[in-house]
Amino acid sequence: MDSKPDPILSCSEVWKLFGRNAQQFLKENNNVTDDMLSENGLIGAVRDASIEVDEGEIFIIMGLSGSGKSTLLRCLARLIEPTSGQVMFEGENLLNHSEKQMIQIRRHKMGMVFQHFALMPHLTVLGNVAFPLEVQGIDRSERENRALEVIELVGLQGRESYYPRELSGGQQQRVGIARSLSVEPKIWFLDEPFSALDPLIRREMQDEFLRIQSVLNKTIVFITHDFNEAVRLADRIAIMKDGAIIQIGTPEELVINPADDYVEEFTNDLSRAKVLSAKTVMSEPEPDAQVGGRVSSSAKIQDLAEELIKSELPFHVVDKNDNVIGKLTRDAVVDVLVKQP
Amino acid sequence: MNSTVGLSSRHKFAYTWPLAWGVAFAVVAFIWIGGDLWQWAVKAPKELTWKVEALGSCTSVRLCVTGFFKFMVSNEAYIFPWTFKEFTRFVAACIEFPYQIIRSFLASGFTIPLSGGESWQSPPISWLGLTVVLTAVAYRLRDWKLALMVFLCVAYLAVFGNWESAAITLSSIAVAVPIGIVFGALIGILGYRYEKFERAITPILDLMQTVPIFAYLVPVLFLFGFGPVSAVAATVIYAMPPMVRITMLALKTVPLEIKEFGKMVGCTKRQMTWRVLIPAAAPGLMVGVNQVIMLSLNMVIIASMIGAGGLGFDVLASLRRQAIGDGLEAGIAITLIAIVLDRLTQAWASRSPAPHHETKPTLLQRHKNLMLALLILVGTTAISFVAPFFAQWPEQFEISTGQFWNDLIKWININFFDELEAVKVFLLLNVLKPVKAFLLALPWPGVLLFLALAGLQLGGIRLAILVVSCASFILITGQWTKAMITVYLCGISVVIAAMIGITIGVIASRYPVLKRSVLVFIDTLQTLPSFVYLLPVVMLFRVGDFSAMVAVVLYALPPAVRYTLYGIQQISPSLIEAAKTSGCTKRQLLTKVQFRLAWPEIMLGVNQTVMFALSMLVITALVGTRDLGQEVYIALTKADTGRGLVAGLSVAFIAIITDRLISAAAKKRKQALGL
Ligand SMILES: Nc1ncnc2c1ncn2[C@@H]1O[C@H](COP(=O)(O)OP(=O)(O)OP(=O)(O)O)[C@@H](O)[C@H]1O
Ligand SMILES: [Mg+2]
């Protein structure tokens, strides 16, 4: 196997305990349990979390409310100081940086989108989007040109001189997205960016997000508590519960191999056909059998279903190099479709 | 006794407090009866003095304070790199300069010296122009209703002949308000940034808001001398604390996400404060701005005691002349200015958003309205050279209600003198005198004992220590007798105000129509400057304790009404329904349910009544009471800093004692009710 490139952002054994003398407590105790925490009046917001985010991937952290997602994200951006552990960004430990260095890193390499938009009410769309550049001291015409570009990217052209209160929720979050992109960040944090929007707009914004990502190819850490959203957007998903990371994997891996009941609970609500690919459902290859056609091994069953069900014959499953690696039968597909909850 | 042995410990505990109080009463009664034997305890002690070589003339608390201020204005106290005196001169100049300019614009006009020893006097801004512009501003900010209101208020000033005084008052307000806002906000920002600083200033802010305003005047007068500078300084000191508090609060309540956003885009500390936090906290800060304006206007009359002039001076002067009409008119003028400024700032804070513009406006377009306003002001002022009407509302058309009020009072005095006098004498003989005599006869160790017990019972050892040390301060500074007179006047007024207020509150809570008019009425009472209450009272009852009491009762009534109303209304309707279904009569409902549940709120209302009463009581020194207020007033006329501050602090300590005890009682009661 070829060696994997180093992850751009990673953290290992990160703990965040809220309460007094948390650091002391962690030093003195090794196997921390719930009881020990509550005895000491501590809240275990993040417990022993380790993740690695690769360049260009959409990494989603998901879990129920209060499971510590936001806290972990804020540890990654060092908005809050982890109680212990380390956070590596581009090969350096963020936690060793001085305040000044952090300001530089945040100014040029990080962008964040907030759940409730966090727009400045006294600035126009243009003013808001240009704000991060203004903070850097970039002069007016340059920053406004740059801001206009991103405003166009998120589809808000013509609204530059509106104030946030004159925009709908979806439009406001577009401003939030444009603003976080105006500095061309290396890493893009999004904390439940669509949770405050109603379902229809949320879908629209997810599409928009995917479109923008297809243009920009950013490294993304995205938080959500909606598994459907996670599955739509994610390359990989980390599932959190009570501060700990239970499982990390592609959506498909989570569906096939849930680590425990908690993860399975999430996957139950899901249309499996959307997640499972031909590769997972195929059976042993029969290179000589008569087939109705060829399908890519990474194609989702949902997209193949119509074609396959119409056909009497099985299909060849082929890999990237067009080698036949398996066979997909109608029965197998129907099985996936029918097993839906 | 043997029978108590079998009781549970809880029962034994239940007898502890009555027993303790019983013992305390017995001790006090004992001292009282054996009065001659215990001279030291029955007679209020003299001021505590000491003689220490090293301290020089600092032989009592009072003289130490005086000495301290004398030292400060001598040439020996340094605030690097200046002497303190140079520093105060610098501050004075910073106030004086803008004040003179604004005053020239609004009131007196500029005097420009010409060659040959002559000079040319420019007129002040035309009243007509200012009226038009303010009305237009109101219209632009809100609607024609606000415009009409502003127009009527401003026109009142001209028509009733208060224009010039109002302009002078406005000049000092115009200097004091920005200073109060800026420094208040800066201190607030520091408090927000540094927790230690916040912890240090919070008790100071608390104290500043309980020390009677009068007490500030003495040191300010000492440092800056009689004149508008002192007046502005005192106004700033009085109006600033709420701005500090509101700034800290507004910054703290900026949404966390906004703060995180600021950090994420890499703001430095300074950018974070000025670019992110302050703009995001702007609506909250506007509340502070409004508060500063309102409090500055509260100060107008008092500030005129140290040289503010203007409307405040008019009120004071008419109080001395007992010209009720003139005083009322000037008092109302102050209220109207307050209302106009209040509504205008509120309208400005909540103005509808400027619509987004597609094209970039030119400078002229953007400031079109401003230009127009300037044009009107300059134009009308220029015309006022030739047309006297533009310079001043013609004197022959001035309205004065002075005669009417004087006649009214005269009529009442002629026709109802006996009745009024009978009421006054009855109350004086049967209530005021005995209570006063009783309080003055109370031995001071007994009072301390009672306070300690009350503190212990209501809030524990810390509260007990606090109230006893506050009382001890009054004792050792030799003000016991005067403090007792303050307590007596305040106590009686509060009892009367609370009885009337609670009754009104209860009745009004039953009838929505009545409730609305009661609220309007107490709102009006509260906007009138406190001095205005004194005028009719003095004219009807002449100077003395009784007049003071009536004025205090009137002034302290609103909070009692308000809190009672609120307390009864916030009882959950389901409780009332439950009581009704279990067969309560209306009377039972009131006494058994509503009153009990509303009791904590009512106590807080009484607490507020006490605070209001104390602040008014100091002012009634002007009508001849012999309490701590008089001490402050005398100190003011003599510019005796030590005396004034010590007496002022004593009033503050009385306020603190009652406030802490009543709040603790209300809290306890609330817990007992499980609210
Ligand atoms: N500043 C804080 N002080 C104390 N406890 C905190 C603090 N911030 C978060 N917590 C606790 O840490 C836990 C995790 O919080 P966190 O906000 O990270 O959850 P979340 O997964 O983002 O939830 P949500 O989906 O509601 O945003 C919660 O139990 C929360 O109460
Ligand atoms: Mg969260």
mmCIF file of N, CA and C in Angstrom, chain B residues 600-646:
data_model
loop_
_atom_site.group_PDB
_atom_site.id
_atom_site.type_symbol
_atom_site.label_atom_id
_atom_site.label_comp_id
_atom_site.label_asym_id
_atom_site.label_seq_id
_atom_site.Cartn_x
_atom_site.Cartn_y
_atom_site.Cartn_z
ATOM 1 N N PRO B 600 -43.461 39.134 49.110
ATOM 2 C CA PRO B 600 -42.059 39.458 48.789
ATOM 3 C C PRO B 600 -41.940 40.668 47.870
ATOM 4 N N GLU B 601 -42.787 40.748 46.854
ATOM 5 C CA GLU B 601 -42.728 41.892 45.939
ATOM 6 C C GLU B 601 -43.077 43.174 46.681
ATOM 7 N N ILE B 602 -44.116 43.072 47.510
ATOM 8 C CA ILE B 602 -44.540 44.269 48.237
ATOM 9 C C ILE B 602 -43.406 44.760 49.129
ATOM 10 N N MET B 603 -42.692 43.813 49.754
ATOM 11 C CA MET B 603 -41.569 44.220 50.592
ATOM 12 C C MET B 603 -40.512 44.929 49.760
ATOM 13 N N LEU B 604 -40.248 44.436 48.576
ATOM 14 C CA LEU B 604 -39.277 45.107 47.714
ATOM 15 C C LEU B 604 -39.765 46.511 47.383
ATOM 16 N N GLY B 605 -41.090 46.625 47.172
ATOM 17 C CA GLY B 605 -41.662 47.942 46.908
ATOM 18 C C GLY B 605 -41.434 48.868 48.093
ATOM 19 N N VAL B 606 -41.636 48.345 49.298
ATOM 20 C CA VAL B 606 -41.409 49.146 50.498
ATOM 21 C C VAL B 606 -39.933 49.546 50.561
ATOM 22 N N ASN B 607 -39.090 48.608 50.211
ATOM 23 C CA ASN B 607 -37.655 48.895 50.178
ATOM 24 C C ASN B 607 -37.370 50.092 49.267
ATOM 25 N N GLN B 608 -37.927 50.053 48.068
ATOM 26 C CA GLN B 608 -37.757 51.168 47.139
ATOM 27 C C GLN B 608 -38.322 52.461 47.729
ATOM 28 N N THR B 609 -39.466 52.316 48.399
ATOM 29 C CA THR B 609 -40.073 53.488 49.023
ATOM 30 C C THR B 609 -39.107 54.116 50.016
ATOM 31 N N VAL B 610 -38.437 53.265 50.788
ATOM 32 C CA VAL B 610 -37.465 53.782 51.747
ATOM 33 C C VAL B 610 -36.365 54.546 51.009
ATOM 34 N N MET B 611 -35.862 53.969 49.914
ATOM 35 C CA MET B 611 -34.774 54.623 49.183
ATOM 36 C C MET B 611 -35.232 55.982 48.651
ATOM 37 N N PHE B 612 -36.415 55.998 48.073
ATOM 38 C CA PHE B 612 -36.952 57.255 47.553
ATOM 39 C C PHE B 612 -37.112 58.263 48.678
ATOM 40 N N ALA B 613 -37.653 57.779 49.801
ATOM 41 C CA ALA B 613 -37.907 58.678 50.925
ATOM 42 C C ALA B 613 -36.612 59.298 51.401
ATOM 43 N N LEU B 614 -35.565 58.481 51.503
ATOM 44 C CA LEU B 614 -34.290 59.014 52.001
ATOM 45 C C LEU B 614 -33.738 60.075 51.067
ATOM 46 N N SER B 615 -33.842 59.815 49.754
ATOM 47 C CA SER B 615 -33.252 60.799 48.845
ATOM 48 C C SER B 615 -34.052 62.102 48.881
ATOM 49 N N MET B 616 -35.363 61.985 49.086
ATOM 50 C CA MET B 616 -36.179 63.192 49.158
ATOM 51 C C MET B 616 -35.951 63.914 50.480
ATOM 52 N N LEU B 617 -35.744 63.128 51.531
ATOM 53 C CA LEU B 617 -35.600 63.691 52.858
ATOM 54 C C LEU B 617 -34.433 64.666 52.922
ATOM 55 N N VAL B 618 -33.353 64.300 52.238
ATOM 56 C CA VAL B 618 -32.191 65.184 52.243
ATOM 57 C C VAL B 618 -32.581 66.523 51.644
ATOM 58 N N ILE B 619 -33.415 66.465 50.609
ATOM 59 C CA ILE B 619 -33.809 67.708 49.949
ATOM 60 C C ILE B 619 -34.712 68.546 50.841
ATOM 61 N N THR B 620 -35.499 67.859 51.668
ATOM 62 C CA THR B 620 -36.428 68.629 52.501
ATOM 63 C C THR B 620 -35.693 69.447 53.553
ATOM 64 N N ALA B 621 -34.397 69.237 53.685
ATOM 65 C CA ALA B 621 -33.625 70.097 54.581
ATOM 66 C C ALA B 621 -33.877 71.560 54.222
ATOM 67 N N LEU B 622 -34.186 71.804 52.954
ATOM 68 C CA LEU B 622 -34.458 73.161 52.511
ATOM 69 C C LEU B 622 -35.677 73.750 53.201
ATOM 70 N N VAL B 623 -36.586 72.904 53.679
ATOM 71 C CA VAL B 623 -37.762 73.449 54.346
ATOM 72 C C VAL B 623 -37.660 73.250 55.853
ATOM 73 N N GLY B 624 -36.433 73.158 56.344
ATOM 74 C CA GLY B 624 -36.233 73.301 57.767
ATOM 75 C C GLY B 624 -36.372 72.067 58.625
ATOM 76 N N THR B 625 -35.942 70.916 58.158
ATOM 77 C CA THR B 625 -35.860 69.785 59.074
ATOM 78 C C THR B 625 -34.510 69.850 59.771
ATOM 79 N N ARG B 626 -34.384 69.086 60.844
ATOM 80 C CA ARG B 626 -33.124 69.167 61.610
ATOM 81 C C ARG B 626 -32.431 67.810 61.599
ATOM 82 N N ASP B 627 -32.367 67.210 60.451
ATOM 83 C CA ASP B 627 -31.819 65.855 60.387
ATOM 84 C C ASP B 627 -30.477 65.856 59.649
ATOM 85 N N LEU B 628 -30.075 64.685 59.193
ATOM 86 C CA LEU B 628 -28.798 64.581 58.488
ATOM 87 C C LEU B 628 -28.792 65.441 57.227
ATOM 88 N N GLY B 629 -29.970 65.548 56.607
ATOM 89 C CA GLY B 629 -30.063 66.376 55.412
ATOM 90 C C GLY B 629 -29.624 67.795 55.698
ATOM 91 N N GLN B 630 -30.053 68.289 56.875
ATOM 92 C CA GLN B 630 -29.665 69.640 57.253
ATOM 93 C C GLN B 630 -28.150 69.736 57.415
ATOM 94 N N GLU B 631 -27.567 68.692 57.998
ATOM 95 C CA GLU B 631 -26.108 68.652 58.142
ATOM 96 C C GLU B 631 -25.438 68.848 56.788
ATOM 97 N N VAL B 632 -25.907 68.061 55.806
ATOM 98 C CA VAL B 632 -25.307 68.147 54.483
ATOM 99 C C VAL B 632 -25.491 69.545 53.913
ATOM 100 N N TYR B 633 -26.683 70.064 54.110
ATOM 101 C CA TYR B 633 -26.993 71.379 53.541
ATOM 102 C C TYR B 633 -26.118 72.462 54.166
ATOM 103 N N ILE B 634 -25.967 72.388 55.498
ATOM 104 C CA ILE B 634 -25.104 73.368 56.170
ATOM 105 C C ILE B 634 -23.677 73.236 55.655
ATOM 106 N N ALA B 635 -23.219 71.986 55.560
ATOM 107 C CA ALA B 635 -21.864 71.744 55.071
ATOM 108 C C ALA B 635 -21.692 72.348 53.691
ATOM 109 N N LEU B 636 -22.736 72.247 52.901
ATOM 110 C CA LEU B 636 -22.672 72.774 51.541
ATOM 111 C C LEU B 636 -22.503 74.286 51.561
ATOM 112 N N THR B 637 -23.287 74.946 52.407
ATOM 113 C CA THR B 637 -23.179 76.404 52.430
ATOM 114 C C THR B 637 -21.833 76.851 52.982
ATOM 115 N N LYS B 638 -21.218 76.015 53.818
ATOM 116 C CA LYS B 638 -19.925 76.384 54.381
ATOM 117 C C LYS B 638 -18.764 75.750 53.629
ATOM 118 N N ALA B 639 -19.066 74.974 52.601
ATOM 119 C CA ALA B 639 -18.047 74.225 51.866
ATOM 120 C C ALA B 639 -17.170 73.425 52.832
ATOM 121 N N ASP B 640 -17.815 72.782 53.810
ATOM 122 C CA ASP B 640 -17.103 71.971 54.796
ATOM 123 C C ASP B 640 -17.141 70.512 54.348
ATOM 124 N N THR B 641 -16.083 70.084 53.659
ATOM 125 C CA THR B 641 -16.099 68.755 53.052
ATOM 126 C C THR B 641 -16.299 67.628 54.043
ATOM 127 N N GLY B 642 -15.560 67.687 55.154
ATOM 128 C CA GLY B 642 -15.637 66.588 56.115
ATOM 129 C C GLY B 642 -17.047 66.409 56.622
ATOM 130 N N ARG B 643 -17.622 67.494 57.052
ATOM 131 C CA ARG B 643 -18.964 67.452 57.611
ATOM 132 C C ARG B 643 -19.971 66.915 56.590
ATOM 133 N N GLY B 644 -19.869 67.432 55.362
ATOM 134 C CA GLY B 644 -20.811 67.030 54.328
ATOM 135 C C GLY B 644 -20.683 65.559 53.985
ATOM 136 N N LEU B 645 -19.452 65.103 53.780
ATOM 137 C CA LEU B 645 -19.268 63.706 53.378
ATOM 138 C C LEU B 645 -19.677 62.749 54.484
ATOM 139 N N VAL B 646 -19.307 63.083 55.716
ATOM 140 C CA VAL B 646 -19.649 62.195 56.825
ATOM 141 C C VAL B 646 -21.164 62.089 56.960
#
